[in-house]
Amino acid sequence: MTQQVGPVALPGWVTLVKAPNPGPMTLDGTNTWLLDDGTVIDPGPDDAAHLKAIMDAGPVRRILVTHGHPDHLDGVAPLAALTGATVGEAPGWVRELKTPGHTADSVCFVAERGAERVVFTGDTILGRGSSVVAWPDGDVGAYLASLDQLSAYPVPGLPGHGPVLPDCAAAAAWLRSHRLERLDQVRAAIVQGARTPTEVCEVVYADVDPALRFAAEWTVRAQLAYLETLSEL
């Protein structure tokens, strides 16, 4: 049966089980993706009801994760213990792409069945909004390169949070433009006299929800580190 997620219909071989962990950083909750061969991508939090929902949705034979943040990783060990699934061994029709930036260990997975192809984007590309470049682990230069890589995939993007993206390549292009615009704003804030990450954040991310200000400051620190590599600071 085809599952509808927002305006996009999932391929019949993919199922979404959403974790009950909504919040400012997780949007509607972590998206756990199940493939019909028993592959689970991002089991999400260690939540008994969520793990049961995953097992109820289909067989669990192998587990993959897009990166090591707890809202994606914490369910791995208990789900493996409950099901005997292997961890980290992708089937032949799922290809891993190294996509650092959000974190150093971030990856995406490209899955193909016949004429259908999708990209599981983890937190590299969210279903809405922009991802945090999580300094000090995250890296703006690496993130821009990862977006360049994903711009080669004009197929649905299945993110770690939020609705399905109709076109992963278009989303990657928009995010790259957005990041470059933010870098210009950081440069302008420095010219205006901002010196510390907090001061830059107050200028560039003045409209950010206070609950997310800490994440904005992480990104500012990563932006400043990137500009230092360009000898602009």
C-alpha atoms as a PDB file:
ATOM      1  CA  MET A   1       0.000   0.000   0.000  1.00  0.00           C
ATOM      2  CA  THR A   2       1.306   3.463  -0.892  1.00  0.00           C
ATOM      3  CA  GLN A   3       1.727   5.810   2.063  1.00  0.00           C
ATOM      4  CA  GLN A   4       1.098   9.534   1.609  1.00  0.00           C
ATOM      5  CA  VAL A   5       3.447  11.869   3.513  1.00  0.00           C
ATOM      6  CA  GLY A   6       2.439  15.466   2.915  1.00  0.00           C
ATOM      7  CA  PRO A   7       2.075  16.133  -0.831  1.00  0.00           C
ATOM      8  CA  VAL A   8       4.348  13.237  -1.821  1.00  0.00           C
ATOM      9  CA  ALA A   9       3.390   9.567  -2.097  1.00  0.00           C
ATOM     10  CA  LEU A  10       6.074   7.183  -0.881  1.00  0.00           C
ATOM     11  CA  PRO A  11       7.098   4.250  -3.040  1.00  0.00           C
ATOM     12  CA  GLY A  12       5.230   1.127  -2.061  1.00  0.00           C
ATOM     13  CA  TRP A  13       8.445  -0.396  -0.679  1.00  0.00           C
ATOM     14  CA  VAL A  14       8.991   2.386   1.901  1.00  0.00           C
ATOM     15  CA  THR A  15       7.046   2.949   5.124  1.00  0.00           C
ATOM     16  CA  LEU A  16       7.325   5.822   7.603  1.00  0.00           C
ATOM     17  CA  VAL A  17       6.990   5.331  11.363  1.00  0.00           C
ATOM     18  CA  LYS A  18       7.243   8.670  13.146  1.00  0.00           C
ATOM     19  CA  ALA A  19       8.740   8.723  16.633  1.00  0.00           C
ATOM     20  CA  PRO A  20       6.792  10.425  19.445  1.00  0.00           C
ATOM     21  CA  ASN A  21       9.540  12.966  20.143  1.00  0.00           C
ATOM     22  CA  PRO A  22       8.402  16.281  18.645  1.00  0.00           C
ATOM     23  CA  GLY A  23      10.286  19.412  19.658  1.00  0.00           C
ATOM     24  CA  PRO A  24      12.097  22.515  18.447  1.00  0.00           C
ATOM     25  CA  MET A  25      15.024  20.466  17.117  1.00  0.00           C
ATOM     26  CA  THR A  26      13.082  17.394  15.950  1.00  0.00           C
ATOM     27  CA  LEU A  27      10.106  19.144  14.306  1.00  0.00           C
ATOM     28  CA  ASP A  28       7.233  16.620  14.269  1.00  0.00           C
ATOM     29  CA  GLY A  29       9.487  13.852  15.565  1.00  0.00           C
ATOM     30  CA  THR A  30      12.204  11.614  14.151  1.00  0.00           C
ATOM     31  CA  ASN A  31      11.285   9.887  10.900  1.00  0.00           C
ATOM     32  CA  THR A  32      12.077   6.181  11.032  1.00  0.00           C
ATOM     33  CA  TRP A  33      12.061   4.671   7.550  1.00  0.00           C
ATOM     34  CA  LEU A  34      11.354   0.990   6.862  1.00  0.00           C
ATOM     35  CA  LEU A  35      12.127  -0.753   3.587  1.00  0.00           C
ATOM     36  CA  ASP A  36      10.236  -3.882   2.636  1.00  0.00           C
ATOM     37  CA  ASP A  37      13.385  -6.033   2.773  1.00  0.00           C
ATOM     38  CA  GLY A  38      13.636  -5.452   6.534  1.00  0.00           C
ATOM     39  CA  THR A  39      15.998  -2.463   6.468  1.00  0.00           C
ATOM     40  CA  VAL A  40      15.330   0.214   9.097  1.00  0.00           C
ATOM     41  CA  ILE A  41      16.895   3.661   8.703  1.00  0.00           C
ATOM     42  CA  ASP A  42      17.178   5.798  11.871  1.00  0.00           C
ATOM     43  CA  PRO A  43      15.332   3.847  14.599  1.00  0.00           C
ATOM     44  CA  GLY A  44      15.015   7.071  16.576  1.00  0.00           C
ATOM     45  CA  PRO A  45      14.822   7.316  20.372  1.00  0.00           C
ATOM     46  CA  ASP A  46      14.831   4.443  22.834  1.00  0.00           C
ATOM     47  CA  ASP A  47      11.076   4.512  23.253  1.00  0.00           C
ATOM     48  CA  ALA A  48       9.277   1.220  23.849  1.00  0.00           C
ATOM     49  CA  ALA A  49       6.091   2.212  22.011  1.00  0.00           C
ATOM     50  CA  HIS A  50       8.049   3.475  19.016  1.00  0.00           C
ATOM     51  CA  LEU A  51      10.193   0.343  18.820  1.00  0.00           C
ATOM     52  CA  LYS A  52       7.035  -1.769  18.935  1.00  0.00           C
ATOM     53  CA  ALA A  53       5.522   0.308  16.127  1.00  0.00           C
ATOM     54  CA  ILE A  54       8.624  -0.334  14.015  1.00  0.00           C
ATOM     55  CA  MET A  55       8.405  -4.083  14.596  1.00  0.00           C
ATOM     56  CA  ASP A  56       4.666  -4.077  13.927  1.00  0.00           C
ATOM     57  CA  ALA A  57       5.249  -2.327  10.591  1.00  0.00           C
ATOM     58  CA  GLY A  58       7.347  -5.129   9.144  1.00  0.00           C
ATOM     59  CA  PRO A  59      10.326  -7.436   9.609  1.00  0.00           C
ATOM     60  CA  VAL A  60      13.527  -5.887  11.000  1.00  0.00           C
ATOM     61  CA  ARG A  61      16.641  -7.517   9.568  1.00  0.00           C
ATOM     62  CA  ARG A  62      19.195  -4.683   9.420  1.00  0.00           C
ATOM     63  CA  ILE A  63      19.558  -1.211  10.876  1.00  0.00           C
ATOM     64  CA  LEU A  64      21.208   1.843   9.317  1.00  0.00           C
ATOM     65  CA  VAL A  65      21.703   5.304  10.817  1.00  0.00           C
ATOM     66  CA  THR A  66      22.335   8.637   9.111  1.00  0.00           C
ATOM     67  CA  HIS A  67      24.358  10.096  12.000  1.00  0.00           C
ATOM     68  CA  GLY A  68      25.057   9.710  15.683  1.00  0.00           C
ATOM     69  CA  HIS A  69      22.669  12.157  17.337  1.00  0.00           C
ATOM     70  CA  PRO A  70      20.566  10.544  20.085  1.00  0.00           C
ATOM     71  CA  ASP A  71      17.216  11.202  18.395  1.00  0.00           C
ATOM     72  CA  HIS A  72      18.369   8.928  15.544  1.00  0.00           C
ATOM     73  CA  LEU A  73      20.716   6.517  17.316  1.00  0.00           C
ATOM     74  CA  ASP A  74      19.386   5.664  20.759  1.00  0.00           C
ATOM     75  CA  GLY A  75      16.898   3.103  19.454  1.00  0.00           C
ATOM     76  CA  VAL A  76      19.542   1.096  17.589  1.00  0.00           C
ATOM     77  CA  ALA A  77      20.817  -1.150  20.391  1.00  0.00           C
ATOM     78  CA  PRO A  78      17.418  -2.006  21.894  1.00  0.00           C
ATOM     79  CA  LEU A  79      15.874  -2.646  18.462  1.00  0.00           C
ATOM     80  CA  ALA A  80      18.785  -4.897  17.514  1.00  0.00           C
ATOM     81  CA  ALA A  81      18.437  -6.754  20.813  1.00  0.00           C
ATOM     82  CA  LEU A  82      14.714  -7.256  20.281  1.00  0.00           C
ATOM     83  CA  THR A  83      14.977  -8.422  16.672  1.00  0.00           C
ATOM     84  CA  GLY A  84      18.476  -9.816  16.157  1.00  0.00           C
ATOM     85  CA  ALA A  85      19.008  -7.323  13.327  1.00  0.00           C
ATOM     86  CA  THR A  86      22.470  -6.527  12.039  1.00  0.00           C
ATOM     87  CA  VAL A  87      23.695  -2.933  12.270  1.00  0.00           C
ATOM     88  CA  GLY A  88      25.388  -0.983   9.501  1.00  0.00           C
ATOM     89  CA  GLU A  89      25.271  -3.462   6.619  1.00  0.00           C
ATOM     90  CA  ALA A  90      23.377  -1.848   3.751  1.00  0.00           C
ATOM     91  CA  PRO A  91      21.711  -4.075   1.149  1.00  0.00           C
ATOM     92  CA  GLY A  92      23.030  -3.919  -2.384  1.00  0.00           C
ATOM     93  CA  TRP A  93      20.300  -1.633  -3.693  1.00  0.00           C
ATOM     94  CA  VAL A  94      20.961   1.036  -1.021  1.00  0.00           C
ATOM     95  CA  ARG A  95      24.106   3.149  -1.557  1.00  0.00           C
ATOM     96  CA  GLU A  96      25.721   5.197   1.206  1.00  0.00           C
ATOM     97  CA  LEU A  97      26.802   8.758   0.463  1.00  0.00           C
ATOM     98  CA  LYS A  98      29.229  10.479   2.815  1.00  0.00           C
ATOM     99  CA  THR A  99      27.591  13.850   3.486  1.00  0.00           C
ATOM    100  CA  PRO A 100      29.393  15.533   6.398  1.00  0.00           C
ATOM    101  CA  GLY A 101      28.452  19.004   7.521  1.00  0.00           C
ATOM    102  CA  HIS A 102      25.543  18.765   9.929  1.00  0.00           C
ATOM    103  CA  THR A 103      27.864  16.402  11.786  1.00  0.00           C
ATOM    104  CA  ALA A 104      31.175  14.872  10.776  1.00  0.00           C
ATOM    105  CA  ASP A 105      29.606  11.403  10.545  1.00  0.00           C
ATOM    106  CA  SER A 106      26.493  12.345   8.547  1.00  0.00           C
ATOM    107  CA  VAL A 107      25.569  10.089   5.635  1.00  0.00           C
ATOM    108  CA  CYS A 108      22.648   9.785   3.252  1.00  0.00           C
ATOM    109  CA  PHE A 109      21.335   6.637   1.586  1.00  0.00           C
ATOM    110  CA  VAL A 110      20.227   6.323  -2.038  1.00  0.00           C
ATOM    111  CA  ALA A 111      17.755   3.496  -2.604  1.00  0.00           C
ATOM    112  CA  GLU A 112      16.568   2.256  -5.985  1.00  0.00           C
ATOM    113  CA  ARG A 113      13.917  -0.182  -7.069  1.00  0.00           C
ATOM    114  CA  GLY A 114      13.366  -0.416 -10.787  1.00  0.00           C
ATOM    115  CA  ALA A 115      12.625   3.087 -12.041  1.00  0.00           C
ATOM    116  CA  GLU A 116      12.031   4.451  -8.525  1.00  0.00           C
ATOM    117  CA  ARG A 117      14.798   6.164  -6.594  1.00  0.00           C
ATOM    118  CA  VAL A 118      14.778   8.096  -3.303  1.00  0.00           C
ATOM    119  CA  VAL A 119      17.389   9.656  -1.030  1.00  0.00           C
ATOM    120  CA  PHE A 120      17.199   9.279   2.742  1.00  0.00           C
ATOM    121  CA  THR A 121      18.717  12.600   3.798  1.00  0.00           C
ATOM    122  CA  GLY A 122      18.861  12.328   7.592  1.00  0.00           C
ATOM    123  CA  ASP A 123      19.457  15.794   9.024  1.00  0.00           C
ATOM    124  CA  THR A 124      21.573  16.940   6.094  1.00  0.00           C
ATOM    125  CA  ILE A 125      18.340  18.142   4.467  1.00  0.00           C
ATOM    126  CA  LEU A 126      15.230  18.469   6.613  1.00  0.00           C
ATOM    127  CA  GLY A 127      11.670  18.356   5.372  1.00  0.00           C
ATOM    128  CA  ARG A 128      11.301  22.026   6.210  1.00  0.00           C
ATOM    129  CA  GLY A 129      13.642  24.759   7.355  1.00  0.00           C
ATOM    130  CA  SER A 130      17.423  24.473   7.427  1.00  0.00           C
ATOM    131  CA  SER A 131      19.681  22.121   9.327  1.00  0.00           C
ATOM    132  CA  VAL A 132      21.976  23.148  12.141  1.00  0.00           C
ATOM    133  CA  VAL A 133      25.682  22.864  11.387  1.00  0.00           C
ATOM    134  CA  ALA A 134      26.453  21.510  14.825  1.00  0.00           C
ATOM    135  CA  TRP A 135      29.775  23.141  15.832  1.00  0.00           C
ATOM    136  CA  PRO A 136      32.356  21.908  16.725  1.00  0.00           C
ATOM    137  CA  ASP A 137      31.503  18.629  15.000  1.00  0.00           C
ATOM    138  CA  GLY A 138      29.765  20.292  12.078  1.00  0.00           C
ATOM    139  CA  ASP A 139      31.598  22.027   9.250  1.00  0.00           C
ATOM    140  CA  VAL A 140      30.196  24.653   6.876  1.00  0.00           C
ATOM    141  CA  GLY A 141      32.636  23.911   4.050  1.00  0.00           C
ATOM    142  CA  ALA A 142      31.861  20.201   4.232  1.00  0.00           C
ATOM    143  CA  TYR A 143      28.145  20.961   4.368  1.00  0.00           C
ATOM    144  CA  LEU A 144      28.298  23.068   1.196  1.00  0.00           C
ATOM    145  CA  ALA A 145      30.151  20.247  -0.559  1.00  0.00           C
ATOM    146  CA  SER A 146      27.547  17.732   0.619  1.00  0.00           C
ATOM    147  CA  LEU A 147      24.757  19.916  -0.758  1.00  0.00           C
ATOM    148  CA  ASP A 148      26.616  20.048  -4.076  1.00  0.00           C
ATOM    149  CA  GLN A 149      26.696  16.257  -4.060  1.00  0.00           C
ATOM    150  CA  LEU A 150      22.969  15.977  -3.304  1.00  0.00           C
ATOM    151  CA  SER A 151      22.117  18.434  -6.055  1.00  0.00           C
ATOM    152  CA  ALA A 152      22.707  15.526  -8.448  1.00  0.00           C
ATOM    153  CA  TYR A 153      19.597  13.722  -7.173  1.00  0.00           C
ATOM    154  CA  PRO A 154      16.361  15.215  -8.579  1.00  0.00           C
ATOM    155  CA  VAL A 155      14.295  12.566  -6.779  1.00  0.00           C
ATOM    156  CA  PRO A 156      12.213  12.547  -3.585  1.00  0.00           C
ATOM    157  CA  GLY A 157      14.173  13.263  -0.411  1.00  0.00           C
ATOM    158  CA  LEU A 158      13.102  11.361   2.703  1.00  0.00           C
ATOM    159  CA  PRO A 159      14.405  13.409   5.639  1.00  0.00           C
ATOM    160  CA  GLY A 160      15.140  12.653   9.259  1.00  0.00           C
ATOM    161  CA  HIS A 161      12.485  15.173  10.327  1.00  0.00           C
ATOM    162  CA  GLY A 162       9.570  16.808   8.563  1.00  0.00           C
ATOM    163  CA  PRO A 163       7.653  15.990   5.385  1.00  0.00           C
ATOM    164  CA  VAL A 164       9.000  14.278   2.294  1.00  0.00           C
ATOM    165  CA  LEU A 165      10.752  16.598  -0.171  1.00  0.00           C
ATOM    166  CA  PRO A 166       9.477  16.299  -3.754  1.00  0.00           C
ATOM    167  CA  ASP A 167      12.942  17.068  -5.180  1.00  0.00           C
ATOM    168  CA  CYS A 168      16.135  16.494  -3.197  1.00  0.00           C
ATOM    169  CA  ALA A 169      18.237  18.368  -5.759  1.00  0.00           C
ATOM    170  CA  ALA A 170      16.047  21.469  -5.586  1.00  0.00           C
ATOM    171  CA  ALA A 171      16.120  21.402  -1.795  1.00  0.00           C
ATOM    172  CA  ALA A 172      19.923  21.101  -1.827  1.00  0.00           C
ATOM    173  CA  ALA A 173      20.232  24.053  -4.200  1.00  0.00           C
ATOM    174  CA  TRP A 174      17.950  26.207  -2.042  1.00  0.00           C
ATOM    175  CA  LEU A 175      19.871  25.320   1.122  1.00  0.00           C
ATOM    176  CA  ARG A 176      23.199  26.111  -0.525  1.00  0.00           C
ATOM    177  CA  SER A 177      21.925  29.528  -1.584  1.00  0.00           C
ATOM    178  CA  HIS A 178      20.525  30.090   1.904  1.00  0.00           C
ATOM    179  CA  ARG A 179      23.853  29.181   3.536  1.00  0.00           C
ATOM    180  CA  LEU A 180      25.771  31.556   1.292  1.00  0.00           C
ATOM    181  CA  GLU A 181      23.297  34.316   2.097  1.00  0.00           C
ATOM    182  CA  ARG A 182      23.802  33.662   5.822  1.00  0.00           C
ATOM    183  CA  LEU A 183      27.571  33.858   5.372  1.00  0.00           C
ATOM    184  CA  ASP A 184      27.144  37.265   3.736  1.00  0.00           C
ATOM    185  CA  GLN A 185      25.057  38.333   6.731  1.00  0.00           C
ATOM    186  CA  VAL A 186      27.770  37.141   9.121  1.00  0.00           C
ATOM    187  CA  ARG A 187      30.369  39.139   7.186  1.00  0.00           C
ATOM    188  CA  ALA A 188      28.132  42.213   7.366  1.00  0.00           C
ATOM    189  CA  ALA A 189      27.603  41.764  11.117  1.00  0.00           C
ATOM    190  CA  ILE A 190      31.362  41.651  11.648  1.00  0.00           C
ATOM    191  CA  VAL A 191      31.827  44.823   9.593  1.00  0.00           C
ATOM    192  CA  GLN A 192      29.183  46.452  11.790  1.00  0.00           C
ATOM    193  CA  GLY A 193      31.215  45.609  14.880  1.00  0.00           C
ATOM    194  CA  ALA A 194      29.989  42.222  16.083  1.00  0.00           C
ATOM    195  CA  ARG A 195      32.937  40.279  17.497  1.00  0.00           C
ATOM    196  CA  THR A 196      31.750  37.281  19.489  1.00  0.00           C
ATOM    197  CA  PRO A 197      29.536  34.420  18.267  1.00  0.00           C
ATOM    198  CA  THR A 198      26.809  35.662  20.601  1.00  0.00           C
ATOM    199  CA  GLU A 199      26.985  39.171  19.131  1.00  0.00           C
ATOM    200  CA  VAL A 200      26.894  37.831  15.570  1.00  0.00           C
ATOM    201  CA  CYS A 201      23.974  35.582  16.468  1.00  0.00           C
ATOM    202  CA  GLU A 202      22.035  38.535  17.871  1.00  0.00           C
ATOM    203  CA  VAL A 203      22.368  40.314  14.524  1.00  0.00           C
ATOM    204  CA  VAL A 204      22.018  37.488  12.011  1.00  0.00           C
ATOM    205  CA  TYR A 205      19.523  35.302  13.879  1.00  0.00           C
ATOM    206  CA  ALA A 206      17.571  37.978  15.719  1.00  0.00           C
ATOM    207  CA  ASP A 207      14.263  36.472  14.600  1.00  0.00           C
ATOM    208  CA  VAL A 208      15.045  32.923  15.746  1.00  0.00           C
ATOM    209  CA  ASP A 209      12.819  31.351  18.406  1.00  0.00           C
ATOM    210  CA  PRO A 210      14.587  31.781  21.769  1.00  0.00           C
ATOM    211  CA  ALA A 211      14.291  28.013  22.277  1.00  0.00           C
ATOM    212  CA  LEU A 212      16.547  27.576  19.244  1.00  0.00           C
ATOM    213  CA  ARG A 213      19.030  30.362  19.962  1.00  0.00           C
ATOM    214  CA  PHE A 214      21.635  27.893  21.255  1.00  0.00           C
ATOM    215  CA  ALA A 215      21.464  25.997  17.948  1.00  0.00           C
ATOM    216  CA  ALA A 216      21.791  29.235  15.989  1.00  0.00           C
ATOM    217  CA  GLU A 217      24.920  30.050  17.973  1.00  0.00           C
ATOM    218  CA  TRP A 218      26.371  26.622  17.120  1.00  0.00           C
ATOM    219  CA  THR A 219      25.874  27.469  13.466  1.00  0.00           C
ATOM    220  CA  VAL A 220      27.423  30.929  13.893  1.00  0.00           C
ATOM    221  CA  ARG A 221      30.511  29.353  15.463  1.00  0.00           C
ATOM    222  CA  ALA A 222      30.764  27.007  12.490  1.00  0.00           C
ATOM    223  CA  GLN A 223      30.297  29.927  10.090  1.00  0.00           C
ATOM    224  CA  LEU A 224      33.064  31.908  11.777  1.00  0.00           C
ATOM    225  CA  ALA A 225      35.370  28.893  11.646  1.00  0.00           C
ATOM    226  CA  TYR A 226      34.650  28.520   7.934  1.00  0.00           C
ATOM    227  CA  LEU A 227      35.350  32.184   7.222  1.00  0.00           C
ATOM    228  CA  GLU A 228      38.651  31.825   9.097  1.00  0.00           C
ATOM    229  CA  THR A 229      39.640  29.065   6.664  1.00  0.00           C
ATOM    230  CA  LEU A 230      39.004  31.544   3.851  1.00  0.00           C
ATOM    231  CA  SER A 231      41.247  34.085   5.624  1.00  0.00           C
ATOM    232  CA  GLU A 232      38.309  36.464   5.868  1.00  0.00           C
ATOM    233  CA  LEU A 233      38.542  37.059   9.619  1.00  0.00           C
END
